[in-house]
XYZ file of C-alpha atoms in Angstrom:
191
model
C -20.760 99.803 10.340
C -17.224 99.397 8.981
C -16.202 96.123 7.365
C -13.098 94.181 6.431
C -13.139 93.396 2.699
C -10.956 90.975 0.755
C -10.758 91.461 -3.008
C -8.859 88.481 -4.402
C -7.857 87.240 -7.827
C -5.099 85.722 -9.876
C -2.336 87.810 -11.405
C -3.378 90.379 -14.033
C -6.925 90.813 -12.762
C -6.539 94.499 -11.925
C -6.317 94.302 -8.137
C -3.986 97.299 -7.794
C -5.957 99.248 -10.392
C -9.196 98.581 -8.478
C -7.538 99.638 -5.213
C -6.309 102.881 -6.775
C -9.778 103.587 -8.178
C -11.344 103.037 -4.746
C -8.741 105.361 -3.205
C -9.500 108.005 -5.842
C -13.236 107.727 -5.143
C -12.728 108.335 -1.405
C -10.330 111.237 -1.929
C -12.524 112.839 -4.599
C -15.234 113.111 -1.974
C -12.878 114.843 0.461
C -12.228 111.737 2.548
C -8.880 110.668 4.001
C -7.350 107.326 3.111
C -4.213 105.437 4.055
C -2.586 103.055 1.577
C -0.369 100.104 2.460
C 1.597 97.535 0.484
C 4.126 94.830 1.272
C 7.682 95.932 1.928
C 8.679 92.694 0.201
C 7.459 93.958 -3.197
C 10.137 96.465 -4.156
C 9.732 96.446 -7.944
C 8.727 100.106 -8.053
C 11.129 102.841 -6.998
C 8.792 105.775 -7.575
C 5.416 104.583 -6.341
C 4.779 101.965 -3.676
C 1.612 100.784 -5.461
C 1.724 100.637 -9.217
C -0.718 98.968 -11.580
C 0.152 97.366 -14.904
C -1.817 100.082 -16.711
C 0.424 102.800 -15.315
C -1.541 104.135 -12.336
C 0.353 104.531 -9.100
C 0.318 106.002 -5.615
C 2.578 106.344 -2.625
C 1.886 103.969 0.239
C 3.186 102.872 3.597
C 4.979 99.523 3.533
C 4.304 96.683 5.958
C 6.810 94.038 7.017
C 6.031 90.848 8.965
C 6.727 92.667 12.243
C 4.599 95.766 11.473
C 1.847 96.362 14.011
C -0.889 97.499 11.624
C -3.243 98.473 14.466
C -0.669 100.693 16.197
C 0.625 102.327 12.988
C -2.811 103.076 11.584
C -4.306 104.242 14.884
C -1.368 106.642 15.382
C -2.105 108.194 11.986
C -5.869 108.165 12.689
C -5.311 110.266 15.842
C -3.477 112.921 13.788
C -5.962 112.956 10.904
C -9.104 110.812 11.097
C -9.114 108.117 8.415
C -12.166 107.232 6.351
C -10.659 104.110 4.773
C -7.530 101.940 4.823
C -6.537 100.159 1.592
C -3.997 97.313 1.556
C -2.356 95.983 -1.612
C -0.468 92.656 -1.748
C -2.592 91.487 1.202
C -1.497 87.878 0.706
C 1.757 88.901 2.453
C -0.017 89.965 5.662
C 0.462 87.738 8.680
C -2.519 86.180 10.426
C -1.993 88.612 13.325
C -1.966 91.582 10.945
C -5.264 90.449 9.421
C -6.780 90.361 12.913
C -5.362 93.849 13.566
C -7.107 95.091 10.400
C -10.345 93.424 11.506
C -9.996 95.257 14.826
C -9.727 98.558 12.907
C -13.100 97.859 11.311
C -14.719 96.516 14.472
C -13.374 98.883 17.139
C -12.215 102.004 15.297
C -14.995 101.994 12.698
C -12.579 102.307 9.766
C -13.414 100.307 6.622
C -10.443 98.201 5.480
C -10.173 97.104 1.839
C -7.566 94.387 1.210
C -6.469 93.282 -2.273
C -4.350 90.247 -2.999
C -3.741 86.841 -4.455
C -5.669 83.908 -3.069
C -3.142 81.197 -3.938
C 0.506 80.810 -4.832
C 2.107 79.120 -7.869
C 1.391 75.676 -6.379
C -2.280 76.371 -5.663
C -1.651 76.808 -1.919
C -3.185 79.594 0.140
C -0.933 82.390 1.323
C -1.148 82.937 5.125
C -2.653 86.418 4.749
C -5.166 85.196 2.190
C -6.164 82.237 4.356
C -6.838 84.537 7.304
C -8.769 87.010 5.149
C -10.858 84.235 3.584
C -11.642 83.075 7.104
C -12.643 86.338 8.765
C -13.352 89.071 6.196
C -16.878 90.458 6.219
C -17.014 90.530 2.429
C -15.173 88.423 -0.152
C -15.042 89.758 -3.697
C -13.426 87.828 -6.532
C -11.994 89.953 -9.316
C -11.786 88.226 -12.683
C -8.829 87.622 -14.947
C -9.014 85.648 -18.183
C -7.047 82.553 -19.214
C -5.797 82.277 -22.797
C -8.724 79.881 -23.439
C -11.287 82.513 -22.427
C -12.272 80.906 -19.095
C -11.842 82.612 -15.745
C -8.187 82.550 -14.653
C -7.999 81.565 -10.994
C -4.455 80.153 -10.775
C -0.962 81.669 -10.976
C 1.591 79.652 -12.926
C 5.215 80.561 -12.197
C 7.451 80.290 -15.241
C 11.211 80.377 -15.738
C 13.146 82.567 -18.177
C 12.207 80.291 -21.098
C 8.494 80.231 -20.229
C 8.478 76.698 -18.745
C 6.370 75.949 -15.663
C 8.156 76.071 -12.301
C 6.876 73.345 -9.971
C 8.961 73.917 -6.829
C 10.528 76.775 -4.932
C 9.863 79.393 -2.307
C 6.227 80.429 -1.936
C 7.132 84.042 -2.564
C 9.064 85.238 -5.573
C 8.314 88.759 -6.703
C 7.631 89.161 -10.383
C 5.165 90.231 -13.001
C 4.321 88.985 -16.477
C 7.909 87.791 -16.853
C 7.463 85.266 -13.993
C 3.736 84.506 -13.748
C 0.875 83.592 -16.056
C -2.767 83.653 -14.969
C -4.536 80.449 -16.042
C -7.765 78.567 -15.489
C -7.432 75.485 -13.262
C -7.442 73.101 -16.235
C -4.554 74.800 -18.034
C -2.687 75.324 -14.763
C -2.893 71.586 -14.017
C -1.844 70.675 -17.554
C 1.173 72.996 -17.370
C 2.361 71.329 -14.174
C 2.100 67.750 -15.532
């Protein structure tokens, strides 16, 4: 029976790397996969999904209006899919998460979603909230705070490294804009 999985973590926990490894494992066994990432994240020109350690792969890009069910089922009719992998899953809409659940439930295609749980203010992203609510399996990937504890929060910083307390929920960036911290150090940075 196919399932909807949500692999979540803070920044720098290896979510994209883990996704690419899972994709490699399926393909190495002769299986067909389909990769997706958010259209919003346009940091990479060459590869749609790129990890910090240099691995990358082409992927389809979803926007808020993308009908994931229709797009994936159209591809599935041309070449049967064994797995769908979604990076930056926090940017999915609630409806898109339900469409991915339908793929698992009705089409029998496992769906592996990877993303952040919370934003720079500790608030759930809409896609993450929906995945936390309905995914069959929740898997937390670990990142490490500078103190050695598990990093579960994402601190947004400005150009001088100072904590940003307000702003839009979504601002694309990497190590230059975000620092993964444990809850204690996250809270201290925001005080």
